[in-house]
Amino acid sequence: MEQPNRFAEVVTTTDMEGQQNNEEERDRESNYSLHQTLSSTQLAIVGAKVSHIESLDYEINENDIFKHDWGKRSRAQALQYVFIKWTLAFLVGLLTGGVATLISLSIENISGYKFRAVVNYIDDKRYLTGFAFFAGANFLLTLGAAFLTVYFAPTAAGPGVSEIKAYLNGVDTPNMFGAATLFVKIIGSIGAVSAGLDLGKEEPLIHIGTCIASLLGQGGSDRYKLSWHWLRYFNNDRDKRDLITYGSSSGVCAAFRAPVAGVLFALEEVATWWRSALIWRTFFSTAVVAVVLRAFIDFCKSGSCGLFGRGGLIMFDVSGVIVRYHVMDIIPVVIIGVIGGLLGSLFNHVLHKVLRLYNLINEKGKLHKLLLALSVSLFTSICMYGLPFLAKCKACDSSLSESCPGNGGTGNFKQFNCPNGYYNDLATLLLTTKEDAIRNIFSLNTATEFQVTSLLIFFVLYCILGAITFGIAVPSGLFIPIILMGSGYGRLLGIAMRPYTKIDQGLYAVLGAASLMAGSMRMTVSVCVIFLELTNNLLLLPITMLVLLIAKSVGDCFNPSIYEIILELKGLPFLKAHPEPWMRNITVGELADVKPPVVTLQGIEKVRRIVEVLNYTTHNGFPVVDGVIPELHGLVLRTHLLLVLKKKWFLNEKRRTEDWEVEEKFTWIDLAERWDKIEDIAVTKDEMEMYVDLHPLINTTPHTVVESMSVAKAMVAFRQVGLRHMIIVPKYQAAGVLPVVGILTRQDLRACNISNVFPNLATSKSSKKGY
């Protein structure tokens, strides 16, 4: 099995800009020395370079300080905590909906006026001037988006959904949810989508929602001196996980105006851990988004927002479709699902190769990233403007109520370079916003309005553009490109099946788009609800479900989902839901045997010992072993040791501290913060000989497993509970037997790392799926 972070390790040698050193090869999560057998490299591609990543502390740290704080809380304080959480859910929905409206308004106005100017040039037969304006406008918009992304917030590039999945799985990716990332994501999405690039704003909106939620949860941005300390109560990994979940759901709702689909997307695709209270607050947040979007759309119908809302930017309504199908019509539906699964897996494979190629270009420097984005923009402009000249003009049907030809922002009949009374169907699909193109190809009762050659050009073009556009340094999403590709082949299949079925070709386009999304992204439930809310037709449910299930099943036979591929390319240590079958043939004790002894501390430890441990290791958790007969007292975190050194909480003698001494110095909120590095803390020579009582800081209920437990069972428990450390204890307690055998972390439970140490366990290629 190929090691997922090998891609990151290759980049380390070329894109680290001299910042990597030997110390960065040590694990920040594991209590192992530098020279170990089991790989524990914690490197991942974050933004523009390879960075250290750490796991998140989702587990409740039940130490004495937490217990005292929890016990002293009054009912009013508990209600206040719940009230503020609901308030934050409301604010996440409100701000996400407002930002989504701003982005949509800007994109539709910029794109609309750009296309109107191009059409005017074409009507005047000024073709070169029209192309110069079209390509120039797209070039400048792409330049602005790429420049901001490359030079100010590299983490804003791409969709961001994979990083959100990793965060909710327990992986902290630096700077993914900061204020700079949020700003560049908003401006960059407006520029990139308005530039006509083959990408959408849907996944960027998901990332924007999570950025808003994260900034609210941590009380603002300390870096830019914008913070609200009353919100610091939620600046811990466990509460921020809930807020990030609200943000991801709100982003989906803002993208498609689909509140139920937003909740299901978070449940199915991004969230690793779930509970009933989270469902209620997530649904409340998405409902707020839906209300905000509806309010803005109603306000803009009067024309106060320029072109916004005139094309129905958010809703692809095919509610008027007459869903009539018989038993024999199931055959073309099955064919759509099979083709969608095959095309989706093929698209994932091609995109995987393109992303690797783009890495070789991007690692040459920021200028090369910028030039790559501008080259894709120029190629896209040439195709969008030039290909409609290849399409034959079609005569307008006088029986249609819609004006034909029409050069407005919407409609299926753009005149382009055709004479009066004729229209260019390919221009209708290409020289318009992506949302209007989807609406046009989803349109009903249009069996003869689109030519086969035009649909074939449309499909092939968006397959090419979708593959080459996704990896450039701008905020981008895959929802819209995949919908465009899927609707194109769906229409083509509808034309081929026209003699044998009565299903409308618009419905074929809808089913084709759904099948390709399931074939590439491997989502079923959330995609089904997205399309039901988009099309506003519940009668599509049975055949949509069938298509999604078939497409996902076919795609799973070839490779992972596109988001999993991105996770592995970036080297993010994501723990999957299901362990490999061969992981049941090895125990956690055997894993501990291939690693050096664990580093432990005593309950009352000398300051010198703590400083030495922090200086010469990068571990984030230390088992505390104490007593005449050594016993495991619990686990103390690195950040808490740093807090002790920072606050100079030292004792002149070796003794236990009183409760009042602890309460005077620490609060539970202090323990939730992440503190400085050991290099930034000064300890005097006299202080080195003093003592620290670690008992108030010890998590007395750490998760432990017996050394005879299988790795598969341990991995499932580790992932479901959301752990950072799992202590291995001996099966039998006896004199001379240490109470701690070892400690497991995320890296230790990854199948690729285990198979490198025990290659005989994974000899069958049938157990290896994907890359």
PDB file of C-alpha atoms in Angstrom, residues 5 62 102 297 520 571 663 681:
ATOM      1  CA  ASN A   5       1.905  11.152   3.021  1.00  0.00           C
ATOM      2  CA  GLU A  62     -11.444  15.083  33.636  1.00  0.00           C
ATOM      3  CA  LEU A 102     -22.966  39.114  -1.099  1.00  0.00           C
ATOM      4  CA  ILE A 297     -34.118  37.276  -2.956  1.00  0.00           C
ATOM      5  CA  SER A 520     -17.069  11.058  -7.982  1.00  0.00           C
ATOM      6  CA  GLY A 571      -0.796  13.727   3.656  1.00  0.00           C
ATOM      7  CA  GLU A 663      -8.326  27.496  42.101  1.00  0.00           C
ATOM      8  CA  ILE A 681       9.477  30.158  28.416  1.00  0.00           C
TER       9      ILE A 681
END
